[in-house]
Amino acid sequence: MNTTIIPSKNQRSEIIPEKKKKSQLVSIWKRLRKNKLAVAGLVILTFIILSAAFANALFDYNTVVIQQNAADRLQPPSAKHWLGTDELGRDILARIVHGARVSIPIAFTTILIATIVGGLIGAISGYGSKRVDNIIMRIMDIFLAIPGILLSIAIVAALGPSLRNLLIAISIANIPPFARIVRASVLSIRNEEFIEAARAIGANDLRIIFKHIIPNSMAPVIVQATLCIAGSILEIAALSFIGLGIQPPAPEWGAMLSGGRQYIRYAWWICAFPGIAIMLTILSLNLLGDGLRDALDPKLKN
Amino acid sequence: MSDNILEVKNLIKHFKSKNGTLHAVDDVSFSIKRGQTLGLVGESGCGKSTIGRLILGLHQATSGEILFNGQDICKMNKKQIHDLRKDLQIIFQDPFASLNPRMSIGEIIGEPLLIYKKVKRAELDSEVRRLMDVVGLSKRFINSYPHELDGGRRQRVGIARALSLNPQFIVCDEPVSSLDVSIQAQVLNLLKDLQAEYGLTYLFITHDLSVVKYFSDKIAVMYLGQLVEIAESDELFKKTVHPYTQALLSAIPAPNIRQKMQRVKLIGELTSPIDPEPGCRFAKRCLYSQAQCVGQDLEFKDFGNSHFCSCCRADELLNTTISQ
């Protein structure tokens, strides 16, 4: 009766095994693995995060990291101090490892806050009426007009330097770019035909937003988040460098750079190694972000 | 219940645009009998798809009535439209754009079932498999993603999704126009088989007259938002009245290479649908247009056998073509 089915088709379907149910994450990981640079970034990042996680096992905070030791001042790298010591005789490697414990969690938290808040604002703006969109985006434009770092400085200066205020400042400075990206991506997706198809099969707004729009607009957000974590680490370092971030004697990469600045002529290692730590972290995040950009596109073949 | 499953009466849809009002659908009336197929034909941008979306309640009509089983869709609230979707479904033109790229085939076909809680979660998988079988889609694709399928299979997914709620009426919005000719035939045959099996009624929107001739019981021809001619399928091909329909019919490629065809070649382009002048909208391109064609509003004339045409010179033209 049905002329459309080729007779052999049903037999063939039994021969070719059904594809296993595989989640999106698995296929994303498969694609990411092919990108050598992204894997390199992931390896460096994992190494940094692991060393930060086990920092206390590697170096004791009270006796090594903040304990001053006048006898060991400004030692160049040696077998005892692999990366040398700073002007107060503290081991730089130990301080860099413990510094990662400060920078990385703050960076991830700030970007998480910025992604959620910015994403929500952007989604409302993109899915809402034109009026709502206009109001929200003009407010975001005002924020965008001020350079992020300047905004952070202003917020920290107003609230006073502390860990919590640093978090708030960097989160706020990062919200507008996220709002923009999410809005743009929601705007392009809400006019896709599959959204209309979803409406035709009776999906309500909530379902459309959470099942259809968000999964399809996540890719640019995740990429932006990885890149922004790098920026956030840099901002923390910059704020600490000018004394508005983490306060001494707590180790922080930017603060270490700032402390070693006066000795750079005869003790280059004080500045060089924290700088390299910042650079490596940012590089790894950028490589990973670039890799994710390709891996998150489901249309690219495995 | 009347014989007509769907009746469209004086349907108007205007879109506001910067330059004026876009008359997407202007005073269109037709009806479809249960279990039959109405082919809606016209060139790009003449409002065919808009009618489809109006019937689905995806757009709000400016005025007019769409009676589905006697109930007016235009006056329904959200809840009623939600219930209506169980009986009224749509197959989209582009099977790639209309499937969410991040959902697997199984999830796409199962989504309406989940929304309407038609089956229990435990039975969802077997129901999806049954639907895939119905549309001739190999079950091994259940966990594949749309981009892994070819166009014909993607369109089968779209058909399975539309069928999942067991509707009475399906709007087919150019379901085969983005497919290869060989695949087109497969999908058309599938749609025909499904119609016979489930007693479906179709509104078949297309710009391809050879497809519509094969497929429809009745054909409606649209031009710039207005219906210009409507008749039973055979009747339309035998006794073409409107010059626009004649031009369309003459554009169907002949399978026989020796057959000499006289093509009516239209000059010029579609006139703007924004604030059109009263009178025949086809007049500017019509070979037979005269002063009487423009200025006054047209009326639908009956030519018997439920054959209607809006051409004001139809009578004369009909006589001349017959005498030829």
XYZ file of C-alpha atoms in Angstrom:
626
model
C 0.000 0.000 0.000
C 2.652 2.384 1.001
C 4.730 3.054 -2.051
C 7.107 5.349 -0.235
C 8.947 2.699 1.720
C 11.686 0.931 -0.122
C 11.144 -2.772 0.571
C 14.630 -3.361 1.871
C 14.444 -0.512 4.350
C 12.888 -2.398 7.212
C 15.376 -5.195 6.929
C 18.238 -2.785 6.778
C 17.181 -1.021 9.916
C 17.657 -4.232 11.796
C 21.116 -4.713 10.408
C 22.355 -1.238 11.257
C 22.247 -0.943 15.025
C 20.335 1.909 16.568
C 22.508 4.770 17.663
C 23.079 4.801 21.374
C 21.440 7.569 23.279
C 24.253 9.977 23.781
C 23.951 13.227 25.560
C 24.939 16.545 24.086
C 27.820 16.723 26.556
C 29.400 13.577 25.192
C 29.334 14.815 21.620
C 30.614 18.230 22.698
C 33.476 16.549 24.513
C 34.217 14.421 21.461
C 34.488 17.504 19.279
C 36.510 19.416 21.856
C 38.993 16.570 22.142
C 39.909 16.966 18.483
C 41.082 20.517 19.035
C 44.693 20.239 20.214
C 44.966 23.827 21.446
C 41.770 23.589 23.460
C 42.971 20.389 25.070
C 46.263 22.104 25.911
C 44.295 24.938 27.513
C 42.196 22.449 29.447
C 45.329 20.641 30.688
C 46.984 23.859 31.882
C 43.770 24.993 33.540
C 43.260 21.648 35.258
C 46.834 21.762 36.515
C 46.336 25.264 37.940
C 43.016 24.371 39.558
C 44.406 21.159 41.038
C 47.449 22.904 42.475
C 45.147 25.540 43.953
C 42.892 22.868 45.414
C 45.791 21.072 47.069
C 47.722 24.247 47.953
C 47.610 23.517 51.675
C 49.135 20.106 51.164
C 51.920 21.604 49.068
C 52.751 24.671 51.117
C 51.568 25.540 54.600
C 49.803 28.891 54.584
C 50.966 30.272 57.931
C 54.576 29.078 58.014
C 55.514 29.381 54.323
C 53.159 31.725 52.546
C 52.816 34.695 54.892
C 55.641 34.100 57.383
C 58.328 36.712 56.801
C 61.904 35.545 56.775
C 64.519 38.307 56.595
C 67.415 35.908 56.101
C 65.966 34.632 52.788
C 65.113 38.032 51.239
C 65.264 38.385 47.465
C 66.766 34.967 46.814
C 67.019 34.086 43.120
C 65.455 30.799 41.951
C 67.321 27.879 43.469
C 66.782 24.279 44.506
C 65.363 25.422 47.841
C 63.147 28.153 46.442
C 62.261 27.068 42.880
C 61.006 30.471 41.859
C 63.038 32.524 44.343
C 61.816 34.592 47.271
C 60.304 38.052 47.529
C 61.412 41.153 49.441
C 60.123 39.666 52.719
C 61.783 36.289 52.219
C 58.602 34.406 51.268
C 58.714 31.610 48.715
C 57.226 32.851 45.434
C 56.071 29.450 44.199
C 54.148 28.952 47.435
C 52.574 32.374 47.101
C 51.641 31.809 43.458
C 50.004 28.473 44.277
C 48.071 30.023 47.146
C 47.357 33.077 44.990
C 45.442 30.825 42.593
C 43.150 29.956 45.499
C 42.138 33.601 45.604
C 41.968 34.536 41.934
C 40.298 31.502 40.421
C 37.321 31.101 42.780
C 36.613 34.833 42.699
C 36.832 34.880 38.924
C 34.480 31.911 38.531
C 32.006 33.293 41.069
C 31.892 36.753 39.526
C 31.323 35.324 36.058
C 28.685 32.933 37.366
C 26.823 35.858 38.929
C 27.297 37.985 35.811
C 26.110 35.152 33.544
C 22.972 34.459 35.539
C 22.004 38.077 36.140
C 23.118 39.271 32.702
C 21.534 36.260 31.043
C 18.223 36.899 32.774
C 18.242 40.576 31.857
C 19.192 39.734 28.280
C 16.537 37.038 27.979
C 13.818 39.362 29.277
C 15.033 42.042 26.924
C 15.122 39.725 23.922
C 11.857 37.902 24.564
C 9.906 40.838 25.970
C 8.211 43.690 24.196
C 10.065 46.365 22.304
C 9.545 48.894 25.101
C 11.005 46.667 27.799
C 13.875 45.850 25.488
C 14.578 49.508 24.880
C 14.575 50.475 28.545
C 16.810 47.587 29.603
C 19.267 47.972 26.799
C 19.673 51.729 27.252
C 20.522 51.132 30.931
C 23.034 48.513 29.827
C 24.443 50.998 27.319
C 25.096 53.419 30.161
C 27.067 50.735 31.971
C 28.880 49.777 28.800
C 29.915 53.370 28.215
C 32.084 53.210 31.327
C 35.168 51.006 30.943
C 34.746 47.873 33.082
C 37.878 48.382 35.109
C 36.964 51.982 35.868
C 33.506 50.884 36.994
C 35.053 48.268 39.276
C 37.468 50.813 40.724
C 34.632 53.219 41.366
C 32.485 50.561 43.064
C 35.327 49.251 45.238
C 36.427 52.777 46.121
C 32.874 53.602 47.166
C 32.238 50.407 49.138
C 35.757 50.008 50.533
C 38.268 47.303 49.616
C 37.227 43.837 50.756
C 36.738 40.432 49.175
C 32.962 40.807 49.075
C 33.076 44.256 47.519
C 35.602 43.046 44.964
C 33.160 40.295 44.016
C 30.290 42.758 43.681
C 32.349 45.231 41.676
C 33.630 42.739 39.127
C 30.238 41.027 38.811
C 28.470 44.288 38.053
C 31.111 45.324 35.549
C 30.590 42.044 33.690
C 26.785 42.038 33.539
C 26.237 44.319 30.503
C 28.271 42.295 27.987
C 26.385 39.151 28.993
C 23.037 40.869 28.740
C 23.953 41.985 25.214
C 25.083 38.557 24.073
C 22.073 36.730 25.485
C 19.691 39.309 24.042
C 21.242 39.066 20.579
C 21.109 35.310 20.649
C 17.522 35.200 21.946
C 16.452 37.705 19.295
C 17.871 35.589 16.514
C 16.399 32.361 17.864
C 12.888 33.575 18.697
C 12.212 34.108 14.999
C 13.389 30.647 14.014
C 10.778 28.368 12.544
C 11.215 25.720 15.233
C 9.964 28.190 17.821
C 6.819 28.636 15.748
C 6.661 24.857 15.423
C 6.881 24.537 19.194
C 4.036 27.005 19.558
C 2.031 25.014 17.022
C 2.347 21.861 19.115
C 1.054 23.740 22.126
C 4.233 24.624 24.023
C 3.785 27.555 26.417
C 6.192 30.441 26.856
C 8.089 28.840 29.730
C 8.644 25.663 27.809
C 9.718 27.599 24.735
C 12.212 29.627 26.747
C 13.686 26.748 28.713
C 13.488 23.908 26.191
C 14.001 25.741 22.934
C 15.550 29.153 23.346
C 18.023 28.661 26.192
C 19.660 25.443 24.932
C 20.130 27.086 21.564
C 21.486 30.348 22.914
C 23.896 28.841 25.438
C 26.848 28.359 23.099
C 27.895 32.013 22.749
C 27.269 32.536 26.474
C 29.537 29.683 27.507
C 32.258 30.909 25.173
C 31.909 34.455 26.453
C 31.996 33.156 30.045
C 35.298 31.344 29.559
C 36.802 34.407 27.951
C 35.379 36.660 30.660
C 36.829 34.526 33.473
C 40.213 35.370 31.998
C 39.266 39.035 31.948
C 37.985 38.796 35.492
C 41.289 37.305 36.729
C 43.037 40.203 35.080
C 40.655 42.654 36.748
C 41.226 41.134 40.181
C 44.966 41.371 39.585
C 44.640 44.947 38.384
C 42.534 46.014 41.363
C 44.944 44.294 43.756
C 47.834 45.936 41.926
C 46.484 49.367 42.772
C 45.659 48.250 46.293
C 41.857 47.969 45.972
C 41.641 44.192 45.848
C 43.092 41.534 48.106
C 44.965 43.109 50.992
C 48.473 42.045 52.092
C 49.780 39.782 53.454
C 47.319 37.504 51.604
C 48.962 36.288 48.402
C 47.393 37.538 45.195
C 48.999 37.612 41.776
C 48.302 41.270 41.076
C 49.370 42.298 44.555
C 52.559 40.277 44.165
C 53.319 42.055 40.902
C 52.737 45.368 42.577
C 54.924 44.458 45.582
C 57.806 43.302 43.416
C 57.725 46.346 41.193
C 60.397 48.258 43.148
C 62.851 45.351 43.004
C 62.401 44.515 39.351
C 65.929 45.640 38.410
C 67.809 43.234 40.652
C 65.125 40.657 41.514
C 63.208 40.076 38.246
C 61.695 36.836 39.527
C 59.369 38.613 41.957
C 57.420 40.167 39.093
C 58.092 37.676 36.343
C 56.569 34.545 37.897
C 53.252 35.980 39.095
C 53.005 37.611 35.684
C 53.594 34.282 33.971
C 50.993 32.685 36.241
C 48.416 35.291 35.189
C 49.373 34.891 31.555
C 49.196 31.092 31.594
C 45.791 31.069 33.271
C 44.365 33.562 30.825
C 45.936 31.820 27.867
C 44.506 28.461 28.904
C 41.038 29.953 29.365
C 41.188 31.687 26.002
C 42.310 28.517 24.241
C 39.518 26.584 25.920
C 36.990 29.270 25.045
C 37.984 29.203 21.391
C 37.758 25.430 21.356
C 34.320 25.492 22.971
C 33.074 27.909 20.350
C 33.536 25.221 17.705
C 32.644 22.258 19.885
C 29.288 23.701 20.945
C 27.974 23.937 17.393
C 25.881 20.797 16.946
C 25.897 21.156 13.178
C 29.606 20.467 12.922
C 30.115 16.822 12.175
C 31.915 14.620 14.641
C -21.965 18.887 12.444
C -21.703 20.288 8.997
C -19.851 18.673 6.169
C -17.233 21.385 6.144
C -14.489 20.853 8.682
C -13.100 24.290 8.034
C -14.787 27.427 6.792
C -12.919 30.644 6.236
C -15.112 33.682 5.843
C -13.936 37.127 4.734
C -10.588 36.594 6.375
C -8.406 39.687 6.518
C -4.910 40.012 7.883
C -3.090 43.302 7.656
C 0.388 43.945 8.945
C 1.399 47.425 9.937
C 4.650 48.426 8.302
C 6.632 51.634 8.076
C 5.425 52.444 4.580
C 1.766 51.645 5.138
C -0.479 48.679 5.696
C 0.602 45.417 4.203
C -2.444 43.530 2.945
C -1.194 39.990 3.477
C -4.615 38.386 3.282
C -7.546 40.361 1.920
C -11.090 39.117 2.145
C -10.468 35.448 1.565
C -13.261 32.911 1.883
C -13.217 29.193 1.267
C -14.234 25.959 2.875
C -12.826 22.468 3.100
C -14.853 19.282 3.343
C -13.887 16.642 5.858
C -11.359 14.176 4.484
C -10.554 16.286 1.444
C -7.584 18.343 0.371
C -7.643 21.956 -0.634
C -4.618 23.066 -2.581
C -3.750 26.703 -2.009
C -1.606 27.981 -4.841
C 0.119 31.260 -5.515
C 3.516 32.809 -5.967
C 5.870 33.772 -3.168
C 4.587 36.435 -0.840
C 0.939 36.211 -1.851
C -0.219 35.323 1.653
C -0.542 31.545 1.387
C 1.534 30.809 4.463
C -0.128 33.614 6.394
C -3.485 31.902 5.891
C -1.965 28.679 7.222
C -0.684 30.432 10.314
C -3.976 32.248 10.851
C -5.807 28.929 10.833
C -3.365 27.571 13.396
C -3.935 30.623 15.577
C -0.251 31.541 15.338
C -1.250 34.961 14.030
C -4.253 36.987 15.093
C -6.562 37.813 12.206
C -7.445 41.467 11.596
C -11.031 40.512 10.890
C -13.080 37.661 9.516
C -13.997 34.222 10.718
C -12.268 30.870 10.684
C -14.758 28.203 11.646
C -13.227 24.911 12.621
C -15.944 22.349 13.344
C -18.238 25.304 13.724
C -16.112 27.173 16.277
C -14.471 30.459 15.431
C -10.703 30.246 15.912
C -10.307 34.015 15.767
C -12.435 34.470 18.873
C -10.762 31.785 20.951
C -8.769 32.485 24.073
C -5.385 30.940 24.802
C -6.824 27.927 26.573
C -9.193 27.092 23.740
C -6.466 27.461 21.144
C -4.305 25.159 23.225
C -7.053 22.524 23.121
C -7.576 23.161 19.436
C -3.994 22.219 18.606
C -4.812 18.589 19.270
C -7.054 18.614 16.215
C -5.189 21.120 14.099
C -1.571 20.678 13.156
C 0.946 22.026 10.702
C 3.812 20.645 8.652
C 6.378 23.287 7.902
C 8.132 24.089 4.678
C 11.728 23.861 5.778
C 12.243 20.627 7.681
C 15.589 21.830 8.942
C 14.546 25.179 10.370
C 11.426 23.741 11.956
C 13.270 21.151 14.056
C 15.155 22.208 17.160
C 18.804 21.357 16.390
C 19.497 20.453 20.001
C 16.754 17.901 20.431
C 16.980 14.312 19.256
C 14.405 12.925 16.834
C 12.748 10.987 19.628
C 12.432 14.092 21.783
C 11.023 16.146 18.889
C 8.338 13.616 18.022
C 7.552 13.016 21.680
C 7.290 16.665 22.690
C 3.604 17.189 21.783
C 2.752 13.944 23.557
C 4.471 15.225 26.676
C 2.815 18.632 26.495
C -0.663 17.152 26.182
C 0.138 14.232 28.485
C -1.338 11.916 25.888
C 0.754 8.989 27.007
C 2.482 8.083 30.239
C 6.194 8.639 30.377
C 6.858 4.923 30.373
C 4.920 4.498 27.142
C 6.413 7.531 25.453
C 9.239 5.622 23.845
C 7.028 2.964 22.300
C 4.559 5.594 21.067
C 7.380 7.553 19.422
C 8.594 4.356 17.784
C 5.088 3.627 16.538
C 4.858 7.110 15.007
C 8.239 6.708 13.359
C 6.991 3.468 11.872
C 3.836 5.165 10.609
C 5.821 7.757 8.669
C 8.337 5.215 7.415
C 11.250 6.457 9.445
C 13.746 3.832 10.475
C 13.765 3.443 14.249
C 17.511 3.607 14.446
C 17.231 7.387 14.060
C 15.416 7.830 17.369
C 18.526 9.173 19.091
C 19.938 11.036 16.107
C 19.861 14.804 15.783
C 18.150 16.635 12.904
C 21.415 17.603 11.198
C 22.309 13.937 10.881
C 19.267 13.254 8.689
C 18.611 14.102 5.049
C 15.801 16.408 3.961
C 13.241 13.703 3.257
C 13.775 12.052 6.617
C 13.653 15.396 8.396
C 10.313 16.094 6.756
C 9.086 12.702 7.929
C 10.028 13.774 11.437
C 7.937 16.911 10.960
C 5.026 14.782 9.731
C 5.364 12.394 12.668
C 5.332 15.337 15.077
C 2.181 16.711 13.434
C 0.536 13.274 13.571
C 1.454 12.581 17.182
C -1.631 14.288 18.599
C -3.917 12.477 16.168
C -5.278 15.631 14.497
C -8.242 15.887 12.151
C -6.778 18.656 10.074
C -3.237 19.378 8.946
C -1.968 22.511 7.284
C 0.836 21.469 4.956
C 2.871 24.603 4.382
C 4.849 23.762 1.251
C 5.955 20.468 2.734
C 7.827 19.323 -0.343
C 9.153 22.494 -1.910
C 12.576 22.225 -0.263
C 13.049 18.581 -1.212
C 14.471 16.806 -4.226
C 11.913 15.732 -6.812
C 12.410 12.036 -6.056
C 11.967 12.651 -2.327
C 8.989 14.913 -3.044
C 7.124 11.959 -4.540
C 7.876 9.815 -1.492
C 6.650 12.427 0.941
C 3.538 13.152 -1.132
C 2.684 9.470 -1.290
C 3.175 9.228 2.429
C 0.827 12.160 3.022
C -1.772 10.551 0.744
C -1.518 7.229 2.511
C -1.865 8.891 5.874
C -4.917 10.769 4.670
C -6.558 7.534 3.595
C -5.636 5.780 6.801
C -6.577 8.433 9.336
C -9.201 10.368 7.385
C -7.169 13.552 7.571
C -8.142 16.815 5.966
C -5.356 18.844 4.408
C -4.857 22.437 3.498
C -2.022 21.980 1.070
C -0.113 25.194 0.504
C 2.251 25.194 -2.435
C 3.454 27.109 -5.428
C 3.858 23.983 -7.484
C 0.769 23.305 -9.588
C 1.885 19.891 -10.762
C 2.056 18.806 -7.133
C -1.320 20.277 -6.334
C -2.967 18.654 -9.356
C -1.878 15.262 -8.127
C -2.811 15.966 -4.565
C -5.903 18.108 -4.202
C -9.629 17.690 -4.515
C -10.108 21.394 -4.774
C -7.722 24.178 -5.754
C -7.695 27.804 -4.673
C -5.465 30.249 -6.507
C -4.236 33.322 -4.684
C -2.728 36.492 -5.967
C -1.460 39.254 -3.669
C -3.577 38.332 -0.698
C -6.755 37.718 -2.642
C -8.368 34.581 -3.901
C -8.672 34.839 -7.681
C -10.121 31.469 -8.531
C -11.359 28.420 -6.713
C -12.710 25.209 -8.218
C -12.635 21.449 -8.069
C -9.267 20.208 -9.203
C -10.356 18.633 -12.514
C -12.663 21.534 -13.246
C -9.888 24.056 -12.803
C -7.601 22.274 -15.199
C -10.355 21.795 -17.741
C -11.960 25.201 -17.626
C -9.438 27.758 -16.487
C -11.048 31.139 -16.229
C -8.721 33.604 -14.584
C -5.805 34.855 -16.707
C -3.455 34.396 -13.760
C -4.445 30.762 -13.358
C -3.983 30.294 -17.081
C -0.482 31.685 -16.814
C 0.278 29.419 -13.872
C -1.041 26.345 -15.617
C 0.924 27.070 -18.743
C 4.070 27.161 -16.627
C 3.765 23.497 -15.609
C 6.590 21.654 -17.350
C 5.265 19.114 -19.815
C 6.507 15.569 -19.345
C 6.263 15.020 -23.079
C 9.120 16.727 -24.855
C 7.404 16.861 -28.277
C 4.286 18.440 -26.955
C 4.127 22.037 -28.083
C 3.064 24.264 -25.260
C 1.905 27.792 -25.488
C 3.311 29.536 -22.476
C 1.601 32.588 -21.184
C 4.497 34.767 -20.171
C 3.818 37.281 -17.478
C 5.627 40.558 -17.647
C 6.716 42.566 -14.687
C 6.785 41.674 -11.052
C 4.384 41.267 -8.225
C 3.021 44.676 -7.349
C 3.465 45.877 -3.804
C 1.061 44.439 -1.253
C 1.365 47.657 0.762
C -1.811 49.748 0.443
C -2.919 48.252 -2.901
C -5.320 50.168 -5.110
C -8.870 48.910 -5.406
C -9.713 46.710 -8.331
C -8.012 43.723 -9.813
C -4.546 43.418 -8.340
C -3.389 41.346 -11.251
C -4.414 43.994 -13.783
C -0.928 45.453 -14.178
C 0.444 42.159 -15.389
C -2.644 40.813 -17.070
C -2.657 40.326 -20.853
C -6.338 41.111 -21.014
C -6.581 44.039 -18.658
C -8.798 46.942 -19.583
C -9.833 50.168 -17.965
C -12.767 48.448 -16.256
C -10.379 46.169 -14.359
C -9.061 48.840 -12.052
C -10.833 51.163 -9.715
C -13.788 49.089 -8.638
C -13.757 46.265 -6.160
C -14.184 42.826 -7.599
C -16.791 40.268 -6.829
C -16.584 36.528 -6.959
C -18.567 35.151 -9.853
C -20.065 31.706 -9.921
C -19.328 29.565 -12.974
C -21.218 26.518 -11.793
C -19.833 23.333 -10.276
C -18.703 25.450 -7.311
C -16.254 27.154 -9.614
C -15.663 30.781 -8.610
C -13.471 33.397 -10.186
C -12.874 37.060 -9.443
C -11.955 38.244 -12.941
C -14.359 40.916 -14.140
C -13.822 39.933 -17.767
C -14.181 36.253 -17.072
C -17.286 35.791 -19.181
C -15.764 37.278 -22.325
C -12.482 35.488 -21.764
C -14.171 32.191 -21.261
C -16.020 32.575 -24.556
C -12.895 33.515 -26.452
C -10.859 30.650 -25.086
C -13.601 28.204 -25.844
C -14.022 29.527 -29.364
C -10.294 29.141 -29.898
